[in-house]
Amino acid sequence: MKLGVNIDHVATLREVRKAIFPDPVKAAAIAEMAGADGITVHLREDRRHIQDRDVILLMKTIDTKLNLEMAIADDVVDKALEYKPQCACLVPEKREELTTEGGLNVLDNITEVTRVTKMLQDNGTVVSLFIDPAEEQIKAAAETGAKFIELHTGEFANAENEIEQMKELDKLIIASELAHKFGIRINAGHGLNYHNVSLMHKVPHLEELNIGHSIIARAVFSGLETAVRDMKELIS
Ligand code: PXP
């Protein structure tokens, strides 16, 4: 299984001081040296962490691939069309949220999601849709033409006990089987950490995990290279 490292928190630390460091571009280089298979950033509409400059430089400097998390908002879609990241993950976005809360409601926004997916994919960017492990969302995702879904693992990660965790794991397994039947490729992410990540091996057909918070948090104590290497070892 591949590891996409989300480096938004490096930019968050920079932005709390509106400083020039720490630089997420440097973080991406270290993550790649430590075995990251891809770099993920979320260009939010309010630019609270990742800036346009970061995306531009990452596109010029990374050796792997850039996965741009983005809302279906005109400004960000225009930027994605201009910057041409290798991958884009469409996510819901609310200004007041601390992080992405829940998956994209593809079912209720199918026309818009299909339109943006086609524009991006025609422009050379492979699209994934960040969705909850729910049958109706997977069926809708299959109709949009998106090559990938990213299964939202937040409920699994937040489960309060082992029984709840296993129920959430089952939902991910069923969702992944269904998506695979529709010919969609499958990634997963949100809330994964050094303790719960090994259970992702029970979910079939997963290609890549996108992980941010736990890796950057551990890097504060261990250094980024060690934090990425340790996670890479756990998932591969
Ligand atoms: N995948 C998506 C779509 C996300 O929005 C995020 C958070 O930015 C992640 C994965 C990574 O989540 P975490 O930071 O909890 O590892």
PDB file of N, CA, C and O and ligand atoms in Angstrom, residues 4 6 8-9 40-42 44 49 67 69-70 89-92 99-102 128-131 150-153 157 188-193 209-215, ligand 1:
ATOM      1  N   GLY A   4       0.581   8.553   1.042  1.00  0.00           N
ATOM      2  CA  GLY A   4       0.578   9.974   0.674  1.00  0.00           C
ATOM      3  C   GLY A   4       0.677  10.769   1.973  1.00  0.00           C
ATOM      4  O   GLY A   4      -0.111  10.554   2.890  1.00  0.00           O
ATOM      5  N   ASN A   6       0.296  14.109   4.025  1.00  0.00           N
ATOM      6  CA  ASN A   6      -0.363  15.418   4.002  1.00  0.00           C
ATOM      7  C   ASN A   6       0.460  16.388   4.866  1.00  0.00           C
ATOM      8  O   ASN A   6       0.652  16.146   6.055  1.00  0.00           O
ATOM      9  N   ASP A   8      -0.144  19.748   5.324  1.00  0.00           N
ATOM     10  CA  ASP A   8      -0.854  20.994   5.670  1.00  0.00           C
ATOM     11  C   ASP A   8      -0.404  21.575   7.008  1.00  0.00           C
ATOM     12  O   ASP A   8      -0.308  22.797   7.172  1.00  0.00           O
ATOM     13  N   HIS A   9      -0.168  20.685   7.998  1.00  0.00           N
ATOM     14  CA  HIS A   9       0.155  21.189   9.341  1.00  0.00           C
ATOM     15  C   HIS A   9       1.484  21.950   9.383  1.00  0.00           C
ATOM     16  O   HIS A   9       1.692  22.783  10.253  1.00  0.00           O
ATOM     17  N   THR A  40       0.405  15.356  -0.265  1.00  0.00           N
ATOM     18  CA  THR A  40      -0.959  15.872  -0.331  1.00  0.00           C
ATOM     19  C   THR A  40      -1.038  17.218   0.377  1.00  0.00           C
ATOM     20  O   THR A  40      -0.469  17.384   1.461  1.00  0.00           O
ATOM     21  N   VAL A  41      -1.728  18.175  -0.269  1.00  0.00           N
ATOM     22  CA  VAL A  41      -2.000  19.459   0.387  1.00  0.00           C
ATOM     23  C   VAL A  41      -3.430  19.867   0.082  1.00  0.00           C
ATOM     24  O   VAL A  41      -3.979  19.526  -0.969  1.00  0.00           O
ATOM     25  N   HIS A  42      -4.023  20.606   1.010  1.00  0.00           N
ATOM     26  CA  HIS A  42      -5.388  21.101   0.822  1.00  0.00           C
ATOM     27  C   HIS A  42      -5.314  22.612   0.604  1.00  0.00           C
ATOM     28  O   HIS A  42      -4.947  23.349   1.523  1.00  0.00           O
ATOM     29  N   ARG A  44      -7.210  25.436   0.685  1.00  0.00           N
ATOM     30  CA  ARG A  44      -8.539  25.836   1.163  1.00  0.00           C
ATOM     31  C   ARG A  44      -8.918  27.195   0.600  1.00  0.00           C
ATOM     32  O   ARG A  44      -8.045  28.024   0.300  1.00  0.00           O
ATOM     33  N   HIS A  49      -3.857  27.634   5.531  1.00  0.00           N
ATOM     34  CA  HIS A  49      -2.523  27.050   5.700  1.00  0.00           C
ATOM     35  C   HIS A  49      -1.751  27.027   4.374  1.00  0.00           C
ATOM     36  O   HIS A  49      -0.858  27.834   4.169  1.00  0.00           O
ATOM     37  N   ASN A  67      -1.051  15.538  -4.756  1.00  0.00           N
ATOM     38  CA  ASN A  67      -2.485  15.307  -4.652  1.00  0.00           C
ATOM     39  C   ASN A  67      -3.081  16.557  -4.018  1.00  0.00           C
ATOM     40  O   ASN A  67      -2.804  16.862  -2.857  1.00  0.00           O
ATOM     41  N   GLU A  69      -5.993  18.466  -2.469  1.00  0.00           N
ATOM     42  CA  GLU A  69      -7.349  18.392  -1.909  1.00  0.00           C
ATOM     43  C   GLU A  69      -8.011  19.730  -2.165  1.00  0.00           C
ATOM     44  O   GLU A  69      -7.413  20.786  -1.932  1.00  0.00           O
ATOM     45  N   MET A  70      -9.252  19.698  -2.591  1.00  0.00           N
ATOM     46  CA  MET A  70      -9.915  20.949  -2.977  1.00  0.00           C
ATOM     47  C   MET A  70     -11.427  20.853  -2.911  1.00  0.00           C
ATOM     48  O   MET A  70     -12.012  19.791  -3.127  1.00  0.00           O
ATOM     49  N   CYS A  89      -8.222  15.631  -5.058  1.00  0.00           N
ATOM     50  CA  CYS A  89      -9.239  14.940  -4.271  1.00  0.00           C
ATOM     51  C   CYS A  89     -10.312  15.966  -3.908  1.00  0.00           C
ATOM     52  O   CYS A  89     -10.019  16.957  -3.222  1.00  0.00           O
ATOM     53  N   LEU A  90     -11.519  15.749  -4.407  1.00  0.00           N
ATOM     54  CA  LEU A  90     -12.603  16.704  -4.143  1.00  0.00           C
ATOM     55  C   LEU A  90     -13.191  16.444  -2.770  1.00  0.00           C
ATOM     56  O   LEU A  90     -13.603  15.322  -2.458  1.00  0.00           O
ATOM     57  N   VAL A  91     -13.219  17.492  -1.954  1.00  0.00           N
ATOM     58  CA  VAL A  91     -13.679  17.362  -0.565  1.00  0.00           C
ATOM     59  C   VAL A  91     -14.739  18.429  -0.283  1.00  0.00           C
ATOM     60  O   VAL A  91     -14.766  19.467  -0.936  1.00  0.00           O
ATOM     61  N   PRO A  92     -15.585  18.178   0.738  1.00  0.00           N
ATOM     62  CA  PRO A  92     -16.490  19.248   1.164  1.00  0.00           C
ATOM     63  C   PRO A  92     -15.677  20.212   2.018  1.00  0.00           C
ATOM     64  O   PRO A  92     -14.663  19.812   2.578  1.00  0.00           O
ATOM     65  N   THR A  99     -11.036  20.652  10.515  1.00  0.00           N
ATOM     66  CA  THR A  99     -10.494  19.823   9.436  1.00  0.00           C
ATOM     67  C   THR A  99     -11.695  19.340   8.636  1.00  0.00           C
ATOM     68  O   THR A  99     -12.831  19.632   8.989  1.00  0.00           O
ATOM     69  N   THR A 100     -11.442  18.615   7.543  1.00  0.00           N
ATOM     70  CA  THR A 100     -12.548  18.141   6.709  1.00  0.00           C
ATOM     71  C   THR A 100     -13.468  17.262   7.556  1.00  0.00           C
ATOM     72  O   THR A 100     -13.010  16.323   8.200  1.00  0.00           O
ATOM     73  N   GLU A 101     -14.749  17.615   7.564  1.00  0.00           N
ATOM     74  CA  GLU A 101     -15.697  16.852   8.382  1.00  0.00           C
ATOM     75  C   GLU A 101     -16.636  16.076   7.472  1.00  0.00           C
ATOM     76  O   GLU A 101     -17.494  16.655   6.835  1.00  0.00           O
ATOM     77  N   GLY A 102     -16.469  14.782   7.409  1.00  0.00           N
ATOM     78  CA  GLY A 102     -17.371  13.961   6.602  1.00  0.00           C
ATOM     79  C   GLY A 102     -17.023  14.006   5.130  1.00  0.00           C
ATOM     80  O   GLY A 102     -16.227  14.847   4.682  1.00  0.00           O
ATOM     81  N   SER A 128     -10.058  12.015  -7.460  1.00  0.00           N
ATOM     82  CA  SER A 128     -10.687  11.102  -6.508  1.00  0.00           C
ATOM     83  C   SER A 128     -11.727  11.894  -5.716  1.00  0.00           C
ATOM     84  O   SER A 128     -11.601  13.115  -5.550  1.00  0.00           O
ATOM     85  N   LEU A 129     -12.754  11.190  -5.268  1.00  0.00           N
ATOM     86  CA  LEU A 129     -13.840  11.832  -4.510  1.00  0.00           C
ATOM     87  C   LEU A 129     -13.770  11.322  -3.085  1.00  0.00           C
ATOM     88  O   LEU A 129     -13.812  10.096  -2.854  1.00  0.00           O
ATOM     89  N   PHE A 130     -13.662  12.243  -2.145  1.00  0.00           N
ATOM     90  CA  PHE A 130     -13.563  11.873  -0.728  1.00  0.00           C
ATOM     91  C   PHE A 130     -14.981  11.613  -0.219  1.00  0.00           C
ATOM     92  O   PHE A 130     -15.789  12.543  -0.099  1.00  0.00           O
ATOM     93  N   ILE A 131     -15.307  10.357   0.012  1.00  0.00           N
ATOM     94  CA  ILE A 131     -16.694  10.032   0.381  1.00  0.00           C
ATOM     95  C   ILE A 131     -16.759   9.107   1.596  1.00  0.00           C
ATOM     96  O   ILE A 131     -15.821   8.374   1.889  1.00  0.00           O
ATOM     97  N   GLU A 150     -11.693   8.306  -2.356  1.00  0.00           N
ATOM     98  CA  GLU A 150     -10.912   8.175  -1.124  1.00  0.00           C
ATOM     99  C   GLU A 150     -11.934   7.936  -0.022  1.00  0.00           C
ATOM    100  O   GLU A 150     -12.785   8.798   0.247  1.00  0.00           O
ATOM    101  N   LEU A 151     -11.881   6.757   0.571  1.00  0.00           N
ATOM    102  CA  LEU A 151     -12.842   6.435   1.628  1.00  0.00           C
ATOM    103  C   LEU A 151     -12.493   7.196   2.899  1.00  0.00           C
ATOM    104  O   LEU A 151     -11.333   7.201   3.333  1.00  0.00           O
ATOM    105  N   HIS A 152     -13.498   7.834   3.454  1.00  0.00           N
ATOM    106  CA  HIS A 152     -13.320   8.618   4.677  1.00  0.00           C
ATOM    107  C   HIS A 152     -13.221   7.663   5.865  1.00  0.00           C
ATOM    108  O   HIS A 152     -14.179   6.961   6.191  1.00  0.00           O
ATOM    109  N   THR A 153     -12.056   7.659   6.501  1.00  0.00           N
ATOM    110  CA  THR A 153     -11.838   6.725   7.612  1.00  0.00           C
ATOM    111  C   THR A 153     -12.035   7.404   8.976  1.00  0.00           C
ATOM    112  O   THR A 153     -11.683   6.836  10.011  1.00  0.00           O
ATOM    113  N   ALA A 157     -11.630   5.928  12.724  1.00  0.00           N
ATOM    114  CA  ALA A 157     -10.557   6.428  13.599  1.00  0.00           C
ATOM    115  C   ALA A 157     -11.112   6.957  14.920  1.00  0.00           C
ATOM    116  O   ALA A 157     -10.445   6.866  15.952  1.00  0.00           O
ATOM    117  N   ALA A 188      -7.760   5.754   0.850  1.00  0.00           N
ATOM    118  CA  ALA A 188      -8.473   6.008   2.106  1.00  0.00           C
ATOM    119  C   ALA A 188      -7.676   6.988   2.946  1.00  0.00           C
ATOM    120  O   ALA A 188      -6.468   7.152   2.754  1.00  0.00           O
ATOM    121  N   GLY A 189      -8.356   7.631   3.871  1.00  0.00           N
ATOM    122  CA  GLY A 189      -7.646   8.532   4.771  1.00  0.00           C
ATOM    123  C   GLY A 189      -8.551   9.295   5.696  1.00  0.00           C
ATOM    124  O   GLY A 189      -9.767   9.327   5.521  1.00  0.00           O
ATOM    125  N   HIS A 190      -7.934   9.898   6.665  1.00  0.00           N
ATOM    126  CA  HIS A 190      -8.480  10.771   7.714  1.00  0.00           C
ATOM    127  C   HIS A 190      -8.434  10.077   9.077  1.00  0.00           C
ATOM    128  O   HIS A 190      -9.051   9.034   9.261  1.00  0.00           O
ATOM    129  N   GLY A 191      -7.657  10.656   9.961  1.00  0.00           N
ATOM    130  CA  GLY A 191      -7.585  10.155  11.339  1.00  0.00           C
ATOM    131  C   GLY A 191      -6.739   8.899  11.512  1.00  0.00           C
ATOM    132  O   GLY A 191      -6.704   8.324  12.593  1.00  0.00           O
ATOM    133  N   LEU A 192      -6.054   8.479  10.458  1.00  0.00           N
ATOM    134  CA  LEU A 192      -5.235   7.265  10.600  1.00  0.00           C
ATOM    135  C   LEU A 192      -3.960   7.608  11.383  1.00  0.00           C
ATOM    136  O   LEU A 192      -3.400   8.693  11.229  1.00  0.00           O
ATOM    137  N   ASN A 193      -3.552   6.674  12.242  1.00  0.00           N
ATOM    138  CA  ASN A 193      -2.369   6.939  13.071  1.00  0.00           C
ATOM    139  C   ASN A 193      -1.545   5.656  13.237  1.00  0.00           C
ATOM    140  O   ASN A 193      -1.869   4.616  12.640  1.00  0.00           O
ATOM    141  N   LEU A 209      -2.931   5.356   1.252  1.00  0.00           N
ATOM    142  CA  LEU A 209      -3.481   6.004   2.444  1.00  0.00           C
ATOM    143  C   LEU A 209      -2.927   7.425   2.494  1.00  0.00           C
ATOM    144  O   LEU A 209      -1.730   7.628   2.313  1.00  0.00           O
ATOM    145  N   ASN A 210      -3.809   8.386   2.749  1.00  0.00           N
ATOM    146  CA  ASN A 210      -3.357   9.763   2.925  1.00  0.00           C
ATOM    147  C   ASN A 210      -3.388  10.104   4.403  1.00  0.00           C
ATOM    148  O   ASN A 210      -4.448  10.067   5.028  1.00  0.00           O
ATOM    149  N   ILE A 211      -2.214  10.433   4.930  1.00  0.00           N
ATOM    150  CA  ILE A 211      -2.090  10.633   6.379  1.00  0.00           C
ATOM    151  C   ILE A 211      -1.325  11.931   6.653  1.00  0.00           C
ATOM    152  O   ILE A 211      -0.269  12.169   6.050  1.00  0.00           O
ATOM    153  N   GLY A 212      -1.894  12.742   7.545  1.00  0.00           N
ATOM    154  CA  GLY A 212      -1.248  14.012   7.868  1.00  0.00           C
ATOM    155  C   GLY A 212      -0.996  14.199   9.347  1.00  0.00           C
ATOM    156  O   GLY A 212       0.145  14.146   9.817  1.00  0.00           O
ATOM    157  N   HIS A 213      -2.075  14.388  10.102  1.00  0.00           N
ATOM    158  CA  HIS A 213      -1.957  14.824  11.497  1.00  0.00           C
ATOM    159  C   HIS A 213      -1.012  13.962  12.330  1.00  0.00           C
ATOM    160  O   HIS A 213      -0.123  14.477  13.015  1.00  0.00           O
ATOM    161  N   SER A 214      -1.200  12.649  12.269  1.00  0.00           N
ATOM    162  CA  SER A 214      -0.392  11.789  13.145  1.00  0.00           C
ATOM    163  C   SER A 214       1.094  11.835  12.762  1.00  0.00           C
ATOM    164  O   SER A 214       1.964  11.791  13.632  1.00  0.00           O
ATOM    165  N   ILE A 215       1.375  11.953  11.478  1.00  0.00           N
ATOM    166  CA  ILE A 215       2.782  11.987  11.046  1.00  0.00           C
ATOM    167  C   ILE A 215       3.443  13.298  11.465  1.00  0.00           C
ATOM    168  O   ILE A 215       4.551  13.298  12.033  1.00  0.00           O
TER     169      ILE A 215
HETATM  170  N1  PXP B   1      -7.801  12.802   3.343  1.00  0.00           N
HETATM  171  C1  PXP B   1      -8.543  13.939   3.271  1.00  0.00           C
HETATM  172  C2  PXP B   1      -9.518  14.068   2.152  1.00  0.00           C
HETATM  173  C3  PXP B   1      -8.393  14.977   4.214  1.00  0.00           C
HETATM  174  O1  PXP B   1      -9.141  16.086   4.124  1.00  0.00           O
HETATM  175  C4  PXP B   1      -7.417  14.832   5.221  1.00  0.00           C
HETATM  176  C5  PXP B   1      -7.196  15.953   6.197  1.00  0.00           C
HETATM  177  O2  PXP B   1      -6.679  17.053   5.531  1.00  0.00           O
HETATM  178  C6  PXP B   1      -6.668  13.636   5.254  1.00  0.00           C
HETATM  179  C7  PXP B   1      -6.898  12.637   4.318  1.00  0.00           C
HETATM  180  C8  PXP B   1      -5.616  13.405   6.294  1.00  0.00           C
HETATM  181  O3  PXP B   1      -6.233  13.327   7.544  1.00  0.00           O
HETATM  182  P1  PXP B   1      -5.338  13.339   8.860  1.00  0.00           P
HETATM  183  O4  PXP B   1      -4.672  14.677   8.916  1.00  0.00           O
HETATM  184  O5  PXP B   1      -6.333  13.133   9.962  1.00  0.00           O
HETATM  185  O6  PXP B   1      -4.344  12.223   8.728  1.00  0.00           O
END
